[in-house]
């Protein structure tokens, strides 16, 4: 398993293989990209939050989404967080706040996505969350 570096992330974006829109150089990290929230939120208990970014993964890249440590230190945890190759859409973050209310402002960096090379062929994601826009509740 290989993690894409910042130069590889930019290369894949420039090639049109990887989509991060809107992209900000300030969110690009050495081996990840920081996801921002699409609007103001007050985090209490279980909550769903949408990324500002629309992400589109090529068939040879998967994503792992992790909470930024700043929010972990405030008692906010992320569940799930795996994105299949071929997925395109906004990222719904499933959060749990174990502490007091935490305010998050529109455009604030809340999570980071790590991009992983996928070895071998895959049919890609074709599930019910494909092309999600904004917060998407459970479809089970």
Coordinates of N, CA and C in Angstrom, one line a residue:
X1 N 0.9 -1.2 0.0 CA 0.0 0.0 0.0 C 0.9 1.2 0.0
X2 N 0.6 2.1 -0.9 CA 1.4 3.4 -1.0 C 0.4 4.6 -0.8
X3 N 0.9 5.5 0.0 CA 0.1 6.8 0.2 C 0.7 7.8 -0.7
X4 N -0.3 8.6 -1.4 CA 0.2 9.6 -2.3 C 0.7 10.8 -1.6
X5 N 1.8 11.3 -2.1 CA 2.5 12.5 -1.5 C 1.8 13.7 -2.1
X6 N 2.1 14.9 -1.5 CA 1.5 16.1 -2.1 C 1.8 16.3 -3.5
X7 N 3.0 16.0 -4.0 CA 3.3 16.1 -5.4 C 2.5 15.2 -6.3
X8 N 2.3 14.0 -5.8 CA 1.5 13.0 -6.6 C 0.0 13.4 -6.6
X9 N -0.5 14.0 -5.5 CA -1.9 14.5 -5.4 C -2.0 15.6 -6.4
X10 N -1.1 16.5 -6.5 CA -1.2 17.6 -7.4 C -1.1 17.1 -8.9
X11 N -0.2 16.2 -9.1 CA 0.0 15.6 -10.4 C -1.3 14.9 -10.9
X12 N -2.0 14.2 -10.0 CA -3.2 13.5 -10.4 C -4.3 14.5 -10.7
X13 N -4.3 15.6 -9.9 CA -5.3 16.7 -10.2 C -5.1 17.3 -11.5
X14 N -3.8 17.7 -11.8 CA -3.4 18.3 -13.0 C -3.7 17.4 -14.2
X15 N -3.6 16.1 -14.1 CA -3.9 15.2 -15.2 C -5.4 15.0 -15.4
X16 N -6.2 15.5 -14.4 CA -7.6 15.3 -14.5 C -8.1 14.0 -13.9
X17 N -7.2 13.2 -13.3 CA -7.5 11.9 -12.8 C -8.2 12.0 -11.4
X18 N -7.8 12.9 -10.6 CA -8.3 13.1 -9.3 C -9.0 14.5 -9.2
X19 N -10.2 14.5 -8.6 CA -11.0 15.8 -8.5 C -11.0 16.2 -7.1
X20 N -10.7 17.4 -6.8 CA -10.9 18.0 -5.5 C -11.4 19.5 -5.8
X21 N -12.7 19.7 -5.6 CA -13.2 21.0 -6.0 C -14.1 21.6 -5.0
X22 N -13.9 22.8 -4.5 CA -12.8 23.7 -4.8 C -11.5 23.2 -4.1
X23 N -10.4 23.4 -4.9 CA -9.1 23.0 -4.4 C -8.5 24.3 -3.7
X24 N -7.8 24.1 -2.6 CA -7.0 25.1 -2.0 C -5.6 24.6 -1.7
X25 N -4.6 25.3 -2.2 CA -3.2 25.0 -1.8 C -3.0 24.9 -0.3
X26 N -3.7 25.8 0.4 CA -3.6 25.8 1.9 C -4.1 24.6 2.6
X27 N -4.8 23.7 1.9 CA -5.3 22.5 2.5 C -4.5 21.3 2.1
X28 N -3.5 21.5 1.2 CA -2.7 20.4 0.8 C -1.6 20.2 1.8
X29 N -1.5 18.9 2.3 CA -0.5 18.6 3.3 C 0.5 17.7 2.7
X30 N 1.6 17.3 3.4 CA 2.7 16.5 2.8 C 2.2 15.1 2.2
X31 N 1.1 14.5 2.8 CA 0.6 13.3 2.3 C -0.9 13.2 2.5
X32 N -1.6 14.3 2.4 CA -3.0 14.3 2.6 C -3.6 15.6 2.1
X33 N -4.9 15.7 2.2 CA -5.6 17.0 1.9 C -6.6 17.2 3.0
X34 N -6.6 18.4 3.5 CA -7.6 18.8 4.5 C -9.0 19.1 3.9
X35 N -10.0 18.5 4.4 CA -11.4 18.7 4.0 C -12.0 19.8 4.9
X36 N -12.7 20.7 4.3 CA -13.4 21.8 5.0 C -14.9 21.6 5.0
X37 N -15.5 22.2 6.0 CA -17.0 22.1 6.1 C -17.7 23.1 5.2
X38 N -18.9 22.7 4.7 CA -19.6 23.5 3.7 C -20.4 24.6 4.3
X39 N -20.6 24.6 5.6 CA -21.4 25.6 6.3 C -21.1 25.6 7.8
X40 N -21.7 26.5 8.5 CA -21.5 26.6 10.0 C -22.2 25.4 10.6
X41 N -21.6 24.8 11.6 CA -22.2 23.7 12.4 C -21.9 23.8 13.8
X42 N -22.9 23.4 14.7 CA -22.6 23.2 16.1 C -22.7 21.7 16.3
X43 N -21.6 21.1 16.7 CA -21.5 19.7 16.9 C -21.9 19.3 18.3
X44 N -23.0 18.5 18.4 CA -23.5 17.9 19.7 C -23.9 16.5 19.4
X45 N -23.4 15.6 20.3 CA -23.7 14.2 20.1 C -23.4 13.7 18.7
X46 N -24.3 12.9 18.1 CA -24.1 12.4 16.7 C -24.5 13.4 15.8
X47 N -23.7 13.7 14.8 CA -24.1 14.7 13.7 C -23.4 14.3 12.4
X48 N -24.1 14.7 11.3 CA -23.6 14.6 10.0 C -23.2 15.9 9.5
X49 N -22.0 16.0 8.8 CA -21.4 17.2 8.3 C -21.0 16.9 6.9
X50 N -21.1 17.9 6.0 CA -20.7 17.7 4.6 C -19.4 18.5 4.4
X51 N -18.6 17.9 3.5 CA -17.4 18.6 3.1 C -17.7 19.7 2.1
X52 N -17.0 20.7 2.1 CA -17.1 21.8 1.1 C -16.7 21.2 -0.2
X53 N -15.7 20.3 -0.2 CA -15.1 19.8 -1.5 C -16.0 18.7 -2.0
X54 N -16.1 18.7 -3.3 CA -16.5 17.5 -4.1 C -15.2 16.7 -4.4
X55 N -15.2 15.4 -4.2 CA -14.1 14.6 -4.4 C -14.4 13.5 -5.5
X56 N -13.6 13.3 -6.5 CA -13.7 12.3 -7.4 C -12.5 11.5 -7.5
X57 N -12.6 10.2 -7.2 CA -11.4 9.3 -7.2 C -11.3 8.5 -8.4
X58 N -10.1 8.3 -9.0 CA -10.0 7.5 -10.2 C -10.0 6.0 -9.7
X59 N -10.0 5.1 -10.6 CA -10.2 3.7 -10.3 C -9.0 3.1 -9.6
X60 N -7.9 3.8 -9.6 CA -6.6 3.3 -9.0 C -6.3 4.0 -7.7
X61 N -7.3 4.7 -7.1 CA -7.0 5.5 -5.9 C -8.2 5.3 -4.9
X62 N -8.0 5.0 -3.7 CA -9.0 4.9 -2.6 C -8.7 6.0 -1.6
X63 N -9.6 6.4 -0.8 CA -9.4 7.4 0.2 C -9.7 7.0 1.6
X64 N -8.9 7.4 2.6 CA -9.2 7.2 4.0 C -9.4 8.6 4.6
X65 N -10.5 8.8 5.3 CA -10.8 10.1 5.9 C -10.6 10.0 7.4
X66 N -9.8 10.9 7.9 CA -9.5 10.9 9.4 C -9.8 12.3 9.9
X67 N -10.1 12.3 11.2 CA -10.4 13.6 11.9 C -9.1 14.3 12.1
X68 N -9.1 15.6 12.0 CA -7.9 16.4 12.3 C -7.7 16.3 13.8
X69 N -6.5 16.2 14.3 CA -6.3 16.0 15.7 C -6.8 17.1 16.6
X70 N -6.9 18.3 16.0 CA -7.5 19.5 16.8 C -8.8 19.1 17.3
X71 N -9.7 18.5 16.5 CA -11.0 18.2 16.9 C -11.1 16.9 17.8
X72 N -10.2 16.0 17.6 CA -10.1 14.8 18.5 C -9.7 15.3 19.9
X73 N -8.9 16.3 20.0 CA -8.6 16.8 21.3 C -9.7 17.5 22.0
X74 N -10.8 17.9 21.2 CA -12.0 18.5 21.7 C -13.1 17.5 21.9
X75 N -12.8 16.2 21.7 CA -13.8 15.1 22.0 C -14.6 14.8 20.8
X76 N -14.2 15.2 19.6 CA -15.0 14.9 18.4 C -14.3 13.8 17.6
X77 N -15.1 12.7 17.3 CA -14.6 11.5 16.7 C -15.3 11.3 15.3
X78 N -14.6 10.7 14.4 CA -15.2 10.4 13.1 C -15.3 8.9 13.0
X79 N -16.5 8.4 12.5 CA -16.7 7.0 12.2 C -16.7 6.8 10.7
X80 N -16.5 5.5 10.3 CA -16.4 5.2 8.9 C -15.1 5.8 8.3
X81 N -15.2 6.4 7.2 CA -14.1 7.1 6.6 C -13.3 6.5 5.5
X82 N -13.9 5.5 4.9 CA -13.3 4.8 3.7 C -14.0 5.2 2.5
X83 N -13.3 5.6 1.4 CA -13.9 6.0 0.1 C -13.4 5.1 -1.0
X84 N -14.3 4.4 -1.6 CA -13.9 3.4 -2.7 C -13.4 4.1 -4.0
X85 N -12.5 3.5 -4.7 CA -12.1 4.0 -6.0 C -13.4 4.2 -6.9
X86 N -13.4 5.3 -7.7 CA -14.5 5.5 -8.6 C -15.6 6.4 -7.9
X87 N -15.5 6.7 -6.6 CA -16.5 7.5 -6.0 C -16.4 8.9 -6.4
X88 N -17.5 9.6 -6.6 CA -17.5 11.0 -6.9 C -18.7 11.7 -6.1
X89 N -18.4 12.7 -5.4 CA -19.4 13.5 -4.6 C -18.8 14.2 -3.4
X90 N -19.7 14.8 -2.7 CA -19.3 15.4 -1.4 C -19.1 14.3 -0.4
X91 N -18.3 14.6 0.6 CA -18.0 13.6 1.6 C -18.9 13.9 2.9
X92 N -19.8 13.0 3.3 CA -20.5 13.2 4.5 C -19.7 12.6 5.6
X93 N -19.4 13.4 6.6 CA -18.6 13.0 7.8 C -19.6 12.6 8.9
X94 N -19.5 11.4 9.4 CA -20.3 10.9 10.5 C -19.5 11.1 11.8
X95 N -20.0 12.1 12.5 CA -19.2 12.6 13.7 C -19.9 12.3 15.0
X96 N -19.2 12.1 16.1 CA -19.7 12.0 17.4 C -18.9 12.9 18.3
X97 N -19.6 13.8 19.0 CA -19.0 14.7 19.9 C -19.2 14.2 21.3
X98 N -18.2 13.7 22.0 CA -18.3 13.2 23.4 C -18.2 14.3 24.4
X99 N -18.0 15.5 24.0 CA -17.8 16.6 25.0 C -18.9 17.6 24.9
X100 N -18.6 18.9 25.2 CA -19.6 19.9 25.1 C -19.7 20.4 23.7
X101 N -20.6 21.3 23.4 CA -20.8 21.8 22.0 C -19.5 22.3 21.4
X102 N -19.3 22.0 20.2 CA -18.1 22.5 19.4 C -18.6 23.2 18.2
X103 N -18.3 24.4 18.0 CA -18.7 25.2 16.8 C -17.6 25.1 15.7
X104 N -18.1 24.9 14.5 CA -17.2 24.8 13.4 C -17.7 25.7 12.3
X105 N -16.9 26.6 11.9 CA -17.3 27.6 10.9 C -17.1 27.2 9.5
X106 N -18.0 27.7 8.6 CA -17.9 27.4 7.2 C -16.5 27.6 6.7
X107 N -16.0 26.6 5.9 CA -14.7 26.6 5.4 C -13.6 26.2 6.3
X108 N -13.9 25.9 7.5 CA -12.9 25.4 8.5 C -12.5 24.0 8.2
X109 N -11.2 23.7 8.3 CA -10.6 22.4 8.0 C -11.0 21.5 9.2
X110 N -11.6 20.4 8.9 CA -12.1 19.5 10.0 C -11.6 18.1 9.9
X111 N -11.3 17.6 8.7 CA -10.8 16.2 8.5 C -9.8 16.2 7.4
X112 N -9.1 15.1 7.3 CA -8.1 15.0 6.2 C -8.3 13.7 5.4
X113 N -8.1 13.8 4.1 CA -8.2 12.6 3.3 C -6.9 12.2 2.9
X114 N -6.6 10.9 3.1 CA -5.3 10.3 2.7 C -5.6 9.4 1.4
X115 N -4.9 9.6 0.4 CA -5.1 8.9 -0.9 C -4.2 7.7 -1.0
X116 N -4.7 6.5 -1.3 CA -4.0 5.3 -1.4 C -4.0 4.7 -2.8
X117 N -2.9 4.3 -3.3 CA -2.8 3.6 -4.6 C -3.5 2.2 -4.4
X118 N -4.3 1.9 -5.4 CA -5.0 0.6 -5.4 C -4.3 -0.3 -6.5
X119 N -3.9 -1.5 -6.1 CA -3.2 -2.4 -7.0 C -4.2 -3.4 -7.5
X120 N -4.2 -3.5 -8.8 CA -5.1 -4.5 -9.5 C -6.4 -3.7 -10.0
X121 N -7.2 -4.5 -10.8 CA -8.4 -3.9 -11.4 C -9.5 -3.8 -10.4
X122 N -10.3 -2.8 -10.6 CA -11.5 -2.7 -9.7 C -12.7 -2.2 -10.6
X123 N -13.9 -2.6 -10.3 CA -15.0 -2.0 -11.0 C -15.4 -0.6 -10.6
X124 N -14.9 -0.2 -9.4 CA -15.2 1.1 -8.9 C -16.5 1.1 -8.2
X125 N -16.7 2.2 -7.4 CA -17.9 2.4 -6.6 C -19.1 2.7 -7.5
X126 N -20.2 2.1 -7.2 CA -21.5 2.3 -7.9 C -22.6 2.3 -6.9
X127 N -22.4 2.6 -5.6 CA -23.4 2.5 -4.6 C -24.4 3.7 -4.6
X128 N -25.2 3.6 -3.6 CA -26.3 4.6 -3.5 C -25.9 6.0 -3.1
X129 N -24.6 6.2 -2.7 CA -24.1 7.5 -2.3 C -23.3 8.2 -3.4
X130 N -23.2 7.5 -4.6 CA -22.5 8.1 -5.7 C -23.2 9.5 -6.1
X131 N -22.4 10.5 -6.3 CA -22.8 11.8 -6.7 C -23.5 12.5 -5.6
X132 N -23.2 12.2 -4.3 CA -23.9 12.9 -3.2 C -23.5 14.3 -3.2
X133 N -24.5 15.1 -2.8 CA -24.3 16.6 -2.7 C -24.8 17.0 -1.3
X134 N -23.9 17.6 -0.5 CA -24.3 18.0 0.8 C -24.4 16.8 1.8
X135 N -25.0 17.0 2.9 CA -25.2 16.0 3.9 C -26.1 14.9 3.3
X136 N -25.7 13.7 3.4 CA -26.5 12.6 2.9 C -26.8 11.6 4.0
X137 N -28.0 11.5 4.4 CA -28.4 10.5 5.5 C -28.3 9.1 5.0
X138 N -28.4 8.2 5.9 CA -28.4 6.8 5.7 C -29.5 6.4 4.6
X139 N -29.1 5.5 3.7 CA -30.1 5.0 2.7 C -30.3 3.5 2.9
X140 N -30.1 3.0 4.1 CA -30.3 1.5 4.2 C -31.8 1.2 4.4

